[in-house]
Short mmCIF file of C-alpha atoms in Angstrom, two decimals:
data_model
loop_
_atom_site.label_atom_id
_atom_site.label_comp_id
_atom_site.label_asym_id
_atom_site.label_seq_id
_atom_site.Cartn_x
_atom_site.Cartn_y
_atom_site.Cartn_z
CA UNK A 105 167.75 47.74 -43.55
CA UNK A 106 167.52 49.78 -40.32
CA UNK A 107 168.61 46.76 -38.27
CA UNK A 108 171.66 46.22 -40.47
CA UNK A 109 172.57 49.90 -40.21
CA UNK A 110 172.26 49.77 -36.39
CA UNK A 111 174.58 46.75 -36.26
CA UNK A 112 177.17 48.52 -38.41
CA UNK A 113 177.06 51.61 -36.18
CA UNK A 114 177.44 49.43 -33.08
CA UNK A 115 180.48 47.71 -34.56
CA UNK A 116 182.04 51.07 -35.38
CA UNK A 117 181.42 52.26 -31.82
CA UNK A 118 182.88 49.23 -30.04
CA UNK A 119 186.50 49.97 -30.93
CA UNK A 120 189.55 49.03 -28.82
CA UNK A 121 189.76 52.62 -27.52
CA UNK A 122 186.12 52.52 -26.41
CA UNK A 123 186.62 49.15 -24.68
CA UNK A 124 189.67 50.51 -22.83
CA UNK A 125 187.63 53.51 -21.67
CA UNK A 126 184.82 51.22 -20.50
CA UNK A 127 187.23 49.05 -18.47
CA UNK A 128 188.95 52.09 -16.93
CA UNK A 129 185.64 53.69 -15.95
CA UNK A 130 184.27 50.48 -14.41
CA UNK A 131 187.36 49.67 -12.34
CA UNK A 132 187.98 53.23 -11.13
CA UNK A 133 184.35 53.58 -10.03
CA UNK A 134 184.59 50.11 -8.44
CA UNK A 135 187.59 51.23 -6.36
CA UNK A 136 186.04 54.59 -5.45
CA UNK A 137 182.72 53.00 -4.49
CA UNK A 138 184.44 50.41 -2.31
CA UNK A 139 186.59 53.05 -0.59
CA UNK A 140 184.03 55.80 -0.03
CA UNK A 141 180.98 53.70 0.83
CA UNK A 142 182.30 50.57 2.54
CA UNK A 143 185.94 50.91 3.59
CA UNK A 144 186.69 54.46 4.72
CA UNK A 145 183.71 55.00 7.07
CA UNK A 146 184.15 51.63 8.81
CA UNK A 147 187.92 51.14 8.52
CA UNK A 148 188.78 54.63 9.78
CA UNK A 149 186.25 54.43 12.61
CA UNK A 150 186.38 50.83 13.86
CA UNK A 151 189.95 49.83 12.98
CA UNK A 152 191.96 53.08 13.14
CA UNK A 153 189.63 54.65 15.74
CA UNK A 154 189.71 58.04 14.06
CA UNK A 155 187.14 60.73 14.77
CA UNK A 156 183.95 61.23 12.78
CA UNK A 157 185.30 64.64 11.76
CA UNK A 158 188.40 62.99 10.25
CA UNK A 159 186.22 60.55 8.30
CA UNK A 160 183.99 63.32 6.98
CA UNK A 161 186.97 65.52 6.12
CA UNK A 162 188.66 62.68 4.22
CA UNK A 163 185.59 61.95 2.10
CA UNK A 164 185.02 65.66 1.48
CA UNK A 165 188.64 66.11 0.33
CA UNK A 166 188.10 63.43 -2.29
CA UNK A 167 185.11 65.26 -3.76
CA UNK A 168 186.85 68.65 -3.57
CA UNK A 169 190.03 67.34 -5.23
CA UNK A 170 188.02 65.68 -7.99
CA UNK A 171 185.98 68.78 -8.68
CA UNK A 172 188.76 71.37 -8.54
CA UNK A 173 191.07 69.53 -10.93
CA UNK A 174 188.58 68.65 -13.67
CA UNK A 175 189.10 71.93 -15.53
CA UNK A 176 192.94 71.74 -15.45
CA UNK A 177 192.69 68.10 -16.54
CA UNK A 178 190.57 69.04 -19.54
CA UNK A 179 193.11 71.72 -20.48
CA UNK A 180 196.00 69.24 -20.15
CA UNK A 181 194.39 66.65 -22.45
CA UNK A 182 194.96 68.81 -25.51
CA UNK A 183 198.50 69.74 -24.44
CA UNK A 184 200.24 66.59 -23.28
CA UNK A 185 197.95 64.04 -24.92
CA UNK A 186 195.05 61.84 -24.03
CA UNK A 187 197.04 58.84 -22.76
CA UNK A 188 199.50 60.84 -20.66
CA UNK A 189 196.77 62.81 -18.85
CA UNK A 190 194.88 59.64 -17.97
CA UNK A 191 198.06 57.83 -16.88
CA UNK A 192 199.15 60.68 -14.58
CA UNK A 193 195.73 60.75 -12.93
CA UNK A 194 195.57 56.99 -12.44
CA UNK A 195 199.12 56.95 -11.02
CA UNK A 196 198.02 59.48 -8.38
CA UNK A 197 194.99 57.29 -7.65
CA UNK A 198 197.20 54.22 -7.23
CA UNK A 199 199.48 56.13 -4.83
CA UNK A 200 196.43 57.36 -2.86
CA UNK A 201 195.07 53.83 -2.38
CA UNK A 202 198.55 52.68 -1.30
CA UNK A 203 198.82 55.44 1.32
CA UNK A 204 195.37 54.61 2.74
CA UNK A 205 196.30 50.92 2.86
CA UNK A 206 199.61 51.25 4.67
CA UNK A 207 199.23 54.18 7.09
CA UNK A 208 197.16 54.99 10.17
CA UNK A 209 198.14 58.66 10.30
CA UNK A 210 195.10 60.93 10.04
CA UNK A 211 196.87 63.70 8.12
CA UNK A 212 198.28 61.23 5.57
CA UNK A 213 194.87 59.62 5.02
CA UNK A 214 193.27 63.03 4.48
CA UNK A 215 196.08 63.86 2.02
CA UNK A 216 195.58 60.51 0.30
CA UNK A 217 191.85 61.21 -0.15
CA UNK A 218 192.72 64.58 -1.72
CA UNK A 219 195.14 62.76 -4.06
CA UNK A 220 192.39 60.26 -4.84
CA UNK A 221 190.16 63.12 -5.97
CA UNK A 222 192.95 64.76 -7.98
CA UNK A 223 193.79 61.42 -9.59
CA UNK A 224 190.24 60.66 -10.68
CA UNK A 225 189.62 64.23 -11.89
CA UNK A 226 190.91 63.55 -15.47
CA UNK A 227 188.61 60.53 -15.83
CA UNK A 228 185.42 62.21 -17.05
CA UNK A 229 187.09 64.88 -19.26
CA UNK A 230 189.14 62.09 -20.90
CA UNK A 231 186.05 59.93 -21.28
CA UNK A 232 184.09 62.78 -22.87
CA UNK A 233 186.88 63.55 -25.32
CA UNK A 234 187.32 59.89 -26.18
CA UNK A 235 183.60 59.25 -26.64
CA UNK A 236 183.30 62.40 -28.79
CA UNK A 237 186.05 61.09 -31.05
CA UNK A 238 184.93 57.47 -31.44
CA UNK A 239 181.26 58.40 -31.90
CA UNK A 240 181.59 61.60 -33.92
CA UNK A 241 181.54 60.15 -37.44
CA UNK A 242 178.61 57.83 -36.68
CA UNK A 243 176.52 60.37 -34.71
CA UNK A 244 175.98 57.94 -31.83
CA UNK A 245 177.25 59.92 -28.84
CA UNK A 246 174.14 59.20 -26.75
CA UNK A 247 174.44 55.46 -27.36
CA UNK A 248 178.10 55.60 -26.35
CA UNK A 249 177.25 57.59 -23.22
CA UNK A 250 174.59 55.04 -22.32
CA UNK A 251 177.21 52.29 -22.43
CA UNK A 252 179.71 54.39 -20.44
CA UNK A 253 177.07 55.29 -17.85
CA UNK A 254 176.36 51.56 -17.45
CA UNK A 255 180.04 51.07 -16.71
CA UNK A 256 180.09 53.95 -14.21
CA UNK A 257 176.93 52.93 -12.36
CA UNK A 258 177.89 49.26 -12.46
CA UNK A 259 181.33 49.88 -10.99
CA UNK A 260 180.06 52.27 -8.30
CA UNK A 261 177.36 49.79 -7.30
CA UNK A 262 179.48 46.65 -7.48
CA UNK A 263 182.42 48.05 -5.48
CA UNK A 264 180.72 48.33 -2.07
CA UNK A 265 178.87 45.01 -2.53
CA UNK A 266 181.70 42.83 -3.83
CA UNK A 267 184.31 44.16 -1.45
CA UNK A 268 182.19 43.17 1.58
CA UNK A 269 182.73 39.51 0.71
CA UNK A 270 186.49 39.94 1.27
CA UNK A 271 186.29 41.66 4.65
CA UNK A 272 186.82 38.93 7.23
CA UNK A 273 187.60 39.09 10.96
CA UNK A 274 188.03 42.87 10.75
CA UNK A 275 191.09 42.54 8.51
CA UNK A 276 191.31 44.88 5.55
CA UNK A 277 194.71 43.77 4.22
CA UNK A 278 193.26 41.48 1.54
CA UNK A 279 190.78 44.17 0.51
CA UNK A 280 193.49 46.78 -0.02
CA UNK A 281 195.57 44.37 -2.12
CA UNK A 282 192.51 43.73 -4.31
CA UNK A 283 191.99 47.48 -4.80
CA UNK A 284 195.68 48.01 -5.56
CA UNK A 285 195.51 45.16 -8.06
CA UNK A 286 192.51 46.83 -9.75
CA UNK A 287 194.40 50.13 -9.98
CA UNK A 288 197.50 48.41 -11.38
CA UNK A 289 195.32 46.83 -14.07
CA UNK A 290 193.67 50.18 -14.85
CA UNK A 291 197.06 51.87 -15.12
CA UNK A 292 198.23 49.17 -17.55
CA UNK A 293 195.09 49.58 -19.68
CA UNK A 294 195.56 53.36 -19.77
CA UNK A 295 198.96 52.88 -21.43
CA UNK A 296 197.15 51.22 -24.36
CA UNK A 297 195.21 54.41 -25.09
CA UNK A 298 196.27 56.54 -28.07
CA UNK A 299 198.57 59.43 -27.27
CA UNK A 300 200.83 61.52 -29.47
CA UNK A 301 202.76 60.16 -32.40
CA UNK A 302 206.38 60.92 -33.27
CA UNK A 303 205.44 64.10 -35.09
CA UNK A 304 203.82 65.42 -31.91
CA UNK A 305 200.40 65.49 -33.52
CA UNK A 306 197.44 64.38 -31.50
CA UNK A 307 195.98 61.05 -32.57
CA UNK A 308 192.92 61.92 -34.72
CA UNK A 309 190.99 58.96 -33.30
CA UNK A 310 190.93 60.67 -29.90
CA UNK A 311 191.31 64.44 -30.31
CA UNK A 312 190.19 66.71 -33.10
CA UNK A 313 192.90 68.54 -35.09
CA UNK A 314 191.63 71.92 -33.82
CA UNK A 315 192.80 70.97 -30.35
CA UNK A 316 196.42 70.41 -31.30
CA UNK A 317 198.88 72.56 -29.36
CA UNK A 318 201.84 72.27 -27.06
CA UNK A 319 201.73 72.39 -23.30
CA UNK A 320 203.96 75.42 -22.86
CA UNK A 321 205.07 77.10 -26.06
CA UNK A 322 208.08 79.17 -25.10
CA UNK A 323 208.72 77.35 -21.83
CA UNK A 324 207.44 77.85 -18.30
CA UNK A 325 207.54 81.63 -18.65
CA UNK A 326 204.87 81.44 -21.33
CA UNK A 327 202.51 79.21 -19.33
CA UNK A 328 200.45 82.21 -18.23
CA UNK A 329 200.22 83.43 -21.82
CA UNK A 330 199.03 79.99 -22.94
CA UNK A 331 196.33 80.00 -20.27
CA UNK A 332 195.20 83.47 -21.30
CA UNK A 333 195.00 82.36 -24.94
CA UNK A 334 192.87 79.40 -23.89
CA UNK A 335 190.50 81.64 -21.92
CA UNK A 336 190.29 84.13 -24.80
CA UNK A 337 189.52 81.37 -27.31
CA UNK A 338 186.81 79.93 -25.06
CA UNK A 339 185.21 83.37 -24.62
CA UNK A 340 185.31 83.96 -28.37
CA UNK A 341 183.98 80.61 -29.58
CA UNK A 342 181.75 79.31 -26.76
CA UNK A 343 178.32 80.62 -27.67
CA UNK A 344 175.90 79.16 -25.10
CA UNK A 345 173.03 80.64 -23.13
CA UNK A 346 173.72 81.83 -19.58
CA UNK A 347 170.98 79.41 -18.52
CA UNK A 348 173.25 76.45 -19.22
CA UNK A 349 175.52 77.27 -16.27
CA UNK A 350 172.89 77.12 -13.50
CA UNK A 351 171.43 74.08 -15.26
CA UNK A 352 174.79 72.30 -15.05
CA UNK A 353 174.95 72.97 -11.31
CA UNK A 354 171.31 72.12 -10.57
CA UNK A 355 171.38 68.83 -12.50
CA UNK A 356 173.82 67.28 -10.01
CA UNK A 357 172.62 69.39 -7.05
CA UNK A 358 169.28 67.56 -7.24
CA UNK A 359 171.10 64.23 -6.83
CA UNK A 360 173.38 65.63 -4.11
CA UNK A 361 170.32 66.59 -2.04
CA UNK A 362 169.26 62.93 -1.91
CA UNK A 363 172.59 61.14 -1.53
CA UNK A 364 173.21 61.53 2.24
CA UNK A 365 169.59 61.13 3.42
CA UNK A 366 168.03 58.41 1.27
CA UNK A 367 169.21 55.52 3.46
CA UNK A 368 168.27 57.30 6.70
CA UNK A 369 164.84 58.25 5.32
CA UNK A 370 163.96 54.76 4.15
CA UNK A 371 165.11 53.15 7.41
CA UNK A 372 163.74 55.63 9.97
CA UNK A 373 160.68 57.11 8.24
CA UNK A 374 159.47 54.28 5.99
CA UNK A 375 160.83 51.56 8.35
CA UNK A 376 162.10 49.25 5.62
CA UNK A 377 164.44 46.40 6.53
CA UNK A 378 168.00 46.43 5.12
CA UNK A 379 167.04 43.61 2.75
CA UNK A 380 163.98 45.51 1.47
CA UNK A 381 165.99 48.69 1.03
CA UNK A 382 168.69 46.82 -0.91
CA UNK A 383 166.03 45.27 -3.15
CA UNK A 384 164.49 48.70 -3.72
CA UNK A 385 167.84 50.18 -4.76
CA UNK A 386 168.59 47.22 -7.05
CA UNK A 387 165.22 47.60 -8.79
CA UNK A 388 165.52 51.38 -9.24
CA UNK A 389 169.16 51.24 -10.32
CA UNK A 390 168.53 48.21 -12.53
CA UNK A 391 165.75 49.99 -14.42
CA UNK A 392 168.07 52.95 -15.02
CA UNK A 393 170.91 50.74 -16.27
CA UNK A 394 168.63 48.68 -18.54
CA UNK A 395 167.20 51.84 -20.11
CA UNK A 396 170.48 53.64 -20.80
CA UNK A 397 171.39 52.04 -24.14
CA UNK A 398 167.88 52.00 -25.70
CA UNK A 399 167.30 55.62 -24.72
CA UNK A 400 170.76 56.54 -26.02
CA UNK A 401 170.02 54.96 -29.39
CA UNK A 402 166.68 56.72 -29.65
CA UNK A 403 168.25 60.05 -28.70
CA UNK A 404 170.88 59.62 -31.42
CA UNK A 405 168.10 59.09 -33.92
CA UNK A 406 165.49 61.64 -32.80
CA UNK A 407 167.45 64.20 -30.75
CA UNK A 408 167.71 64.79 -27.03
CA UNK A 409 165.04 67.46 -26.50
CA UNK A 410 161.95 65.39 -25.71
CA UNK A 411 163.85 62.77 -23.72
CA UNK A 412 165.17 65.48 -21.39
CA UNK A 413 161.75 67.16 -21.18
CA UNK A 414 160.18 63.86 -20.11
CA UNK A 415 163.07 62.90 -17.83
CA UNK A 416 163.14 66.13 -15.82
CA UNK A 417 159.36 66.37 -15.52
CA UNK A 418 159.01 62.70 -14.52
CA UNK A 419 161.81 63.07 -11.95
CA UNK A 420 160.20 66.19 -10.45
CA UNK A 421 156.82 64.50 -10.06
CA UNK A 422 158.04 61.10 -8.84
CA UNK A 423 160.56 62.51 -6.30
CA UNK A 424 157.91 64.90 -4.97
CA UNK A 425 155.41 62.05 -4.52
CA UNK A 426 158.15 59.96 -2.90
CA UNK A 427 158.48 62.63 -0.20
CA UNK A 428 154.74 62.52 0.58
CA UNK A 429 154.19 58.78 0.24
CA UNK A 430 153.95 56.32 3.14
CA UNK A 431 152.52 53.34 1.23
CA UNK A 432 155.04 50.55 0.58
CA UNK A 433 153.42 49.28 -2.68
CA UNK A 434 153.32 52.86 -4.01
CA UNK A 435 156.94 53.29 -2.95
CA UNK A 436 158.02 50.56 -5.38
CA UNK A 437 156.13 52.25 -8.22
CA UNK A 438 157.75 55.61 -7.46
CA UNK A 439 161.25 54.13 -7.30
CA UNK A 440 160.70 52.53 -10.71
CA UNK A 441 159.51 55.88 -12.12
CA UNK A 442 162.59 57.62 -10.70
CA UNK A 443 164.75 54.92 -12.32
CA UNK A 444 163.03 55.51 -15.66
CA UNK A 445 163.48 59.29 -15.35
CA UNK A 446 167.24 58.93 -14.86
CA UNK A 447 167.46 56.50 -17.78
CA UNK A 448 166.06 59.38 -19.86
CA UNK A 449 168.40 62.00 -18.37
CA UNK A 450 171.83 60.39 -18.00
CA UNK A 451 172.80 59.55 -21.62
CA UNK A 452 171.01 62.54 -23.17
CA UNK A 453 172.22 65.37 -20.91
CA UNK A 454 175.87 64.99 -21.86
CA UNK A 455 174.86 64.51 -25.49
CA UNK A 456 173.03 67.84 -25.45
CA UNK A 457 176.13 69.53 -24.01
CA UNK A 458 178.40 67.90 -26.62
CA UNK A 459 176.31 69.53 -29.38
CA UNK A 460 177.08 72.97 -27.93
CA UNK A 461 180.88 72.70 -27.88
CA UNK A 462 183.00 74.68 -30.37
CA UNK A 463 185.65 72.88 -32.41
CA UNK A 464 188.63 74.17 -30.39
CA UNK A 465 189.58 73.70 -26.71
CA UNK A 466 187.02 70.94 -26.20
CA UNK A 467 189.03 69.41 -23.38
CA UNK A 468 189.19 72.66 -21.41
CA UNK A 469 185.48 73.33 -21.95
CA UNK A 470 184.49 69.81 -20.92
CA UNK A 471 186.60 70.27 -17.81
CA UNK A 472 184.91 73.60 -17.05
CA UNK A 473 181.41 72.21 -17.53
CA UNK A 474 182.16 69.11 -15.46
CA UNK A 475 183.58 71.28 -12.66
CA UNK A 476 180.38 73.36 -12.52
CA UNK A 477 178.29 70.21 -12.68
CA UNK A 478 180.35 68.44 -10.01
CA UNK A 479 180.00 71.36 -7.60
CA UNK A 480 176.35 70.41 -7.25
CA UNK A 481 177.44 67.14 -5.66
CA UNK A 482 179.67 69.07 -3.25
CA UNK A 483 177.01 71.51 -2.01
CA UNK A 484 173.96 69.25 -2.30
CA UNK A 485 174.75 67.06 0.74
CA UNK A 486 175.52 70.14 2.87
CA UNK A 487 172.15 71.72 2.08
CA UNK A 488 170.37 68.39 2.44
CA UNK A 489 171.42 67.86 6.05
CA UNK A 490 170.42 71.41 7.01
CA UNK A 491 167.00 71.00 5.39
CA UNK A 492 166.45 67.73 7.29
CA UNK A 493 167.29 69.39 10.61
CA UNK A 494 165.20 72.53 10.01
CA UNK A 495 162.14 71.30 8.12
CA UNK A 496 161.96 67.54 8.61
CA UNK A 497 162.86 64.33 6.73
CA UNK A 498 160.72 65.03 3.66
CA UNK A 499 162.24 68.44 2.92
CA UNK A 500 165.38 67.29 1.02
CA UNK A 501 163.17 65.26 -1.32
CA UNK A 502 160.78 68.15 -1.89
CA UNK A 503 163.77 70.41 -2.57
CA UNK A 504 165.15 67.91 -5.09
CA UNK A 505 161.72 67.73 -6.75
CA UNK A 506 161.59 71.54 -7.03
CA UNK A 507 165.12 71.61 -8.51
CA UNK A 508 164.09 69.04 -11.13
CA UNK A 509 161.07 71.22 -11.95
CA UNK A 510 163.42 74.18 -12.44
CA UNK A 511 165.60 71.99 -14.68
CA UNK A 512 162.54 71.21 -16.80
CA UNK A 513 161.84 74.94 -17.21
CA UNK A 514 165.49 75.78 -17.97
CA UNK A 515 165.75 73.02 -20.56
CA UNK A 516 162.46 74.11 -22.10
CA UNK A 517 163.93 77.60 -22.56
CA UNK A 518 167.26 76.26 -23.82
CA UNK A 519 165.59 74.03 -26.39
CA UNK A 520 163.70 76.99 -27.86
CA UNK A 521 166.86 78.89 -28.72
CA UNK A 522 167.43 79.05 -32.46
CA UNK A 523 171.05 77.90 -32.34
CA UNK A 524 170.19 74.97 -30.09
CA UNK A 525 167.38 73.86 -32.41
CA UNK A 526 169.78 73.96 -35.35
CA UNK A 527 172.26 71.70 -33.55
CA UNK A 528 169.49 69.30 -32.54
CA UNK A 529 168.49 68.69 -36.15
CA UNK A 530 171.99 67.70 -37.26
#
């Protein structure tokens, strides 16, 4: 009986809209991963002979653009429609890739990276709204997020690997055409998403009726008034603990601390070969990806509380031991434990947040929360490098471990709130 019910829920989840979202997420992350990890650092340095500062500035502009425009993107979703917001963002992304492909001017490349960030900014708010809609009736948000996270991680991981096979004799022309082709396909898929019907009502399969409103009632002169109404409604209806806001920042800050130093640490401190390091990353990432859907299904059934408790505590312990460990066999065990911890955290964290949202202005609130969360990835790498220089190679990992411990304490306090417990039992 339970198996049959699970199959029915899965069929209800895998709708055309959900498949479109999965494809868009995978291909956009594929393009971003290929650009930021493989192409920009090497292409700008070895082919265009630009300075290291220009390379760093370009990559930073992408992250800044993405983070700054998530909140406006969430606000736009409920004004101009789900499909239009996504299409505008992906059009900007397509233009950004085209500029990078066909210019050698430093200023234009930096501008293009900013456009790339602005263009991808609507992606996660749109995804969250879409997943909320297609999973709402069946109460399987965590399962849906597990599948979406697989798409995101898979695209981000596959992009840098696959694109290397097409880089030959230092020529990047073929690579850029492949990326432009991916973005053209993504843009075409986005036009299949539901938007607004002829009566100007938002499609109920994507946005809830409470979010229906026009972009600028009364014209441009009333835009400020519309924004003030949005802010007033959020203040009135958003009843969450103040602890959620630092938790949003710290959750991604812990990852940001590790991102710029993990490769350097493994190569220079642990002295692993490139092949061993790649295998280590595949094993850790593979465990996370494999665990996303099962954990999501369990969280839908039993609630997110204990999965997040276990995930944050396991991450704090395993990352801390990783910083102190010098044994290669133990290293593999710790990487697997870190992979398991993130399989517990990734699908359930966003599910917990979705339970806290009021009925109105969900797009704007998702954008706000994602902006706060994304800022951790902006500041984390900056702090990480400084810690490495001042206190040694192990310090960024110890800092990340401490942050995960703080996350465990914050979530413990959040889960004890009466309103949160009520939402968890629904």
